Structure formats: C-alpha cells, structure tokens
XYZ file of C-alpha atoms in Angstrom:
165
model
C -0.708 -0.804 13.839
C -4.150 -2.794 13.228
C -6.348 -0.449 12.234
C -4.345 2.111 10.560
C -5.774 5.191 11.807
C -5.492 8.336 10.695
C -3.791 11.952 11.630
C -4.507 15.468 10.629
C -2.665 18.563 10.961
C -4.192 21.865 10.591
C -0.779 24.358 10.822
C -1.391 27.216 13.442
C -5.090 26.511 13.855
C -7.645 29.160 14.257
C -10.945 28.289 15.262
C -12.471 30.715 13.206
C -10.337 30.659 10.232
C -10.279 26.831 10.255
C -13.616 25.489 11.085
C -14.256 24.542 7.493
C -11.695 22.626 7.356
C -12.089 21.142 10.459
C -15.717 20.142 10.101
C -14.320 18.656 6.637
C -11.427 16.313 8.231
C -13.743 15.296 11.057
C -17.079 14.785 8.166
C -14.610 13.013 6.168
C -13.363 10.225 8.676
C -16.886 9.597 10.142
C -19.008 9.384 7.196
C -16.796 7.710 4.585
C -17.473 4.150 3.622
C -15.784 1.683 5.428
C -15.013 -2.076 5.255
C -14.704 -4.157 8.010
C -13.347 -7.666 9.163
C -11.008 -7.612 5.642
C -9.126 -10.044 4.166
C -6.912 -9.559 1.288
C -4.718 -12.393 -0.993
C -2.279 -10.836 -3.770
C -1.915 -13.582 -6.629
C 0.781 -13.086 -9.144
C 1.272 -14.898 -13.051
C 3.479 -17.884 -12.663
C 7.298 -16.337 -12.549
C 6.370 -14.035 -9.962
C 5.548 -14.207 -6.360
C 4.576 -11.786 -3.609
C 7.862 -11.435 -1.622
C 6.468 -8.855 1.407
C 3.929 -6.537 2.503
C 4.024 -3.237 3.817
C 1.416 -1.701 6.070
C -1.159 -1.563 8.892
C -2.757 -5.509 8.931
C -1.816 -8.677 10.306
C -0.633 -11.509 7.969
C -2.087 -14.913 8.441
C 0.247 -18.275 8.469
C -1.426 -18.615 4.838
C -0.158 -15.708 3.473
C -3.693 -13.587 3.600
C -3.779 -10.263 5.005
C -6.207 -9.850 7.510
C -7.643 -6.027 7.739
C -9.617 -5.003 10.626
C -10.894 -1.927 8.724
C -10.570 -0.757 5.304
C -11.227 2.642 3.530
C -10.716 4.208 0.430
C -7.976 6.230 2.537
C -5.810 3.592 3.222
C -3.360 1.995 1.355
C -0.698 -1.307 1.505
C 2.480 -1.747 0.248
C 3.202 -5.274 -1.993
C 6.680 -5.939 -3.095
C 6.745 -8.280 -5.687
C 9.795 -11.150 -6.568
C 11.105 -12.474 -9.826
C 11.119 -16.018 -9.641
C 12.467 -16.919 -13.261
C 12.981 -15.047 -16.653
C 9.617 -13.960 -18.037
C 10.833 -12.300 -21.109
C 11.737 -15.803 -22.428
C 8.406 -16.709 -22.911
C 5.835 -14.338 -22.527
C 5.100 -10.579 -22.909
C 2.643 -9.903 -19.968
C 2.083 -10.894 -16.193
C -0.821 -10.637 -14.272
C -1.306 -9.374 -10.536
C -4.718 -10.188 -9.106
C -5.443 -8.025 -5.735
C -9.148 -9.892 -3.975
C -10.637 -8.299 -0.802
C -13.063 -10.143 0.991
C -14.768 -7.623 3.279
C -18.180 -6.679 5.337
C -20.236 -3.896 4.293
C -20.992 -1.368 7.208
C -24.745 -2.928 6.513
C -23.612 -6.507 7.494
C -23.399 -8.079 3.854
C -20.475 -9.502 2.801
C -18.719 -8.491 -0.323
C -15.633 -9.263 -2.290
C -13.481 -6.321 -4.277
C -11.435 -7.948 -7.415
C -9.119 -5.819 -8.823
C -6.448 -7.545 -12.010
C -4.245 -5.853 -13.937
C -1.784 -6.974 -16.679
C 1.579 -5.534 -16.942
C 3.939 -5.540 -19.566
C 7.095 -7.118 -19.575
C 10.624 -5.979 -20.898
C 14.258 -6.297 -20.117
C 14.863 -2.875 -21.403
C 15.639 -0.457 -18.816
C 15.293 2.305 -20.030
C 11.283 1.599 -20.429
C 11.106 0.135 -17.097
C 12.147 3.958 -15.798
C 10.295 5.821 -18.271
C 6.984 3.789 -17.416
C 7.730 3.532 -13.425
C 5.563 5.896 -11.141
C 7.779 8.040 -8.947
C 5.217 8.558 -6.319
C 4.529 4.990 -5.801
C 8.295 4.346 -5.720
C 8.969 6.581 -3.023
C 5.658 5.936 -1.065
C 6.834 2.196 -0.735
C 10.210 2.610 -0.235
C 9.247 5.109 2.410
C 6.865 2.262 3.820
C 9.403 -0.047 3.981
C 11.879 2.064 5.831
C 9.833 2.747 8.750
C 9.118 -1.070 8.986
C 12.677 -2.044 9.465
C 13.525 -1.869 13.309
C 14.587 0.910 15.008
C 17.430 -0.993 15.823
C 20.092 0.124 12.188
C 21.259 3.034 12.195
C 20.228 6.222 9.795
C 23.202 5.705 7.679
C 22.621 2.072 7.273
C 19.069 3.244 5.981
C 20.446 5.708 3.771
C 22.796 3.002 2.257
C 19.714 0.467 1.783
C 17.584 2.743 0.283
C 20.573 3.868 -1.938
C 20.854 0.108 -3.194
C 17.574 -0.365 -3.462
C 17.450 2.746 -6.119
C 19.893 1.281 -8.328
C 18.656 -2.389 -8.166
C-alpha cells in the first residue's frame, strides 16, 4: 500500500515469443527515474478545498502526502470540494500540485505543477469538457478504497449516484 508497486501480465507467456517484452517490463521498472522520500501538498483557489485522496501514500496529520517512492508510472487520485459559489465572482480557479522529493543522486528537488480551470454552471460544458478516462480511473480508485465490508450492490448504487451528481 506504501510503495505502490507494480504488476505485469504477459497472457500465455512463451519464453521465446516473449522475451522482448519481458526484458522491456523488467528494463522499464529498474532503470526508470525514480523519486524517493516524497511529499506532496494539493492547494486549491479560495472556494475550493481538497476533500480526499486516493492512492498508494500515507497522509500526514497536516494534510501532506507522504510518498515513499515516486515514478512517472504512478499516479494519485484528488477529489476536490466546493466550498461556496465561484461563478458569483470569478471565472477561473487554480489547483497547485508541489512535490518535494530526493533525486536517486541524493539532491533534493521540488516538482510544481498549477493549472487554471475554468468555471461554469452550465452543464452541459462541464460534460463536454470532462475527461472520461480520468472519471472512471478515480471513481475506480475510490471504489476499491471503500472497505470490503458493503456489499457489491451498495457499490453499484454509489457509483450510480456519484455519476449523476
């Protein structure tokens, strides 16, 4: 759960068909840059405010994510909440992601990423501009994060009102 990992699958493998491929994966996993000792803090414009995270990391009592490694195969889940009506008053927000790492040779380094959004109340532009794959990754994230305890059908439902929200 700390570290992520990572799983491959190479369907009915053959040595000799798949060694490629295999030399690839295990290349790949061993030899790609890695960050290490992370810690991540999500800021949001004023109106907005991180509500949960979704993921492999452990969350400090001040809100930072702590990442024991970091690559530029892993990924985190942020769920964002609406704290008052934006579209009174302005017609962007902000969401500022800063990573706070160390470099595989020992320096320490810090990863800024901002972006400004748009905001509307029209709904039909909030689906036409949403990203499908990122919808489903997350909700997908937060699924398996809920305990085992619910049943399937109780899933099915929340994920159901979760789409029309």
């Amino acid at each position: 759960r700390s570290t992520g990992g990572q799983l491959s699958h190479i369907h009915r493998f053959d040595y000799n068909q798949h060694v490629g491929k295999l030399r690839h994966e295990i290349t790949r996993m061993v030899c790609r840059p890695t960050g290490y000792e992370g810690v991540l803090r999500v800021r949001c414009s004023t109106g907005l405010a991180v509500q949960d995270y979704f993921g492999a990391f452990n969350k400090t009592l001040e809100g930072d994510i702590e990442l024991p490694t970091i690559d530029a195969d892993k990924t985190l889940g942020v769920q964002l909440r609406l704290e008052s009506d934006m579209q009174a008053d302005r017609t962007s927000a902000a969401v500022q992601c800063a990573l706070l790492y160390t470099a595989a040779d020992g320096s320490r380094r810090i990863r800024v990423h901002t972006v400004s959004l748009l905001v509307t109340n029209n709904i039909s532009t909030i689906f036409r501009s949403a990203d499908l794959d990122a919808v489903v990754n997350f909700s997908a994230k937060k699924a398996v994060a809920e305990p085992v305890t619910t049943t399937l059908e109780a899933h099915r439902q929340q994920l159901m009102a979760a789409c029309v929200q």
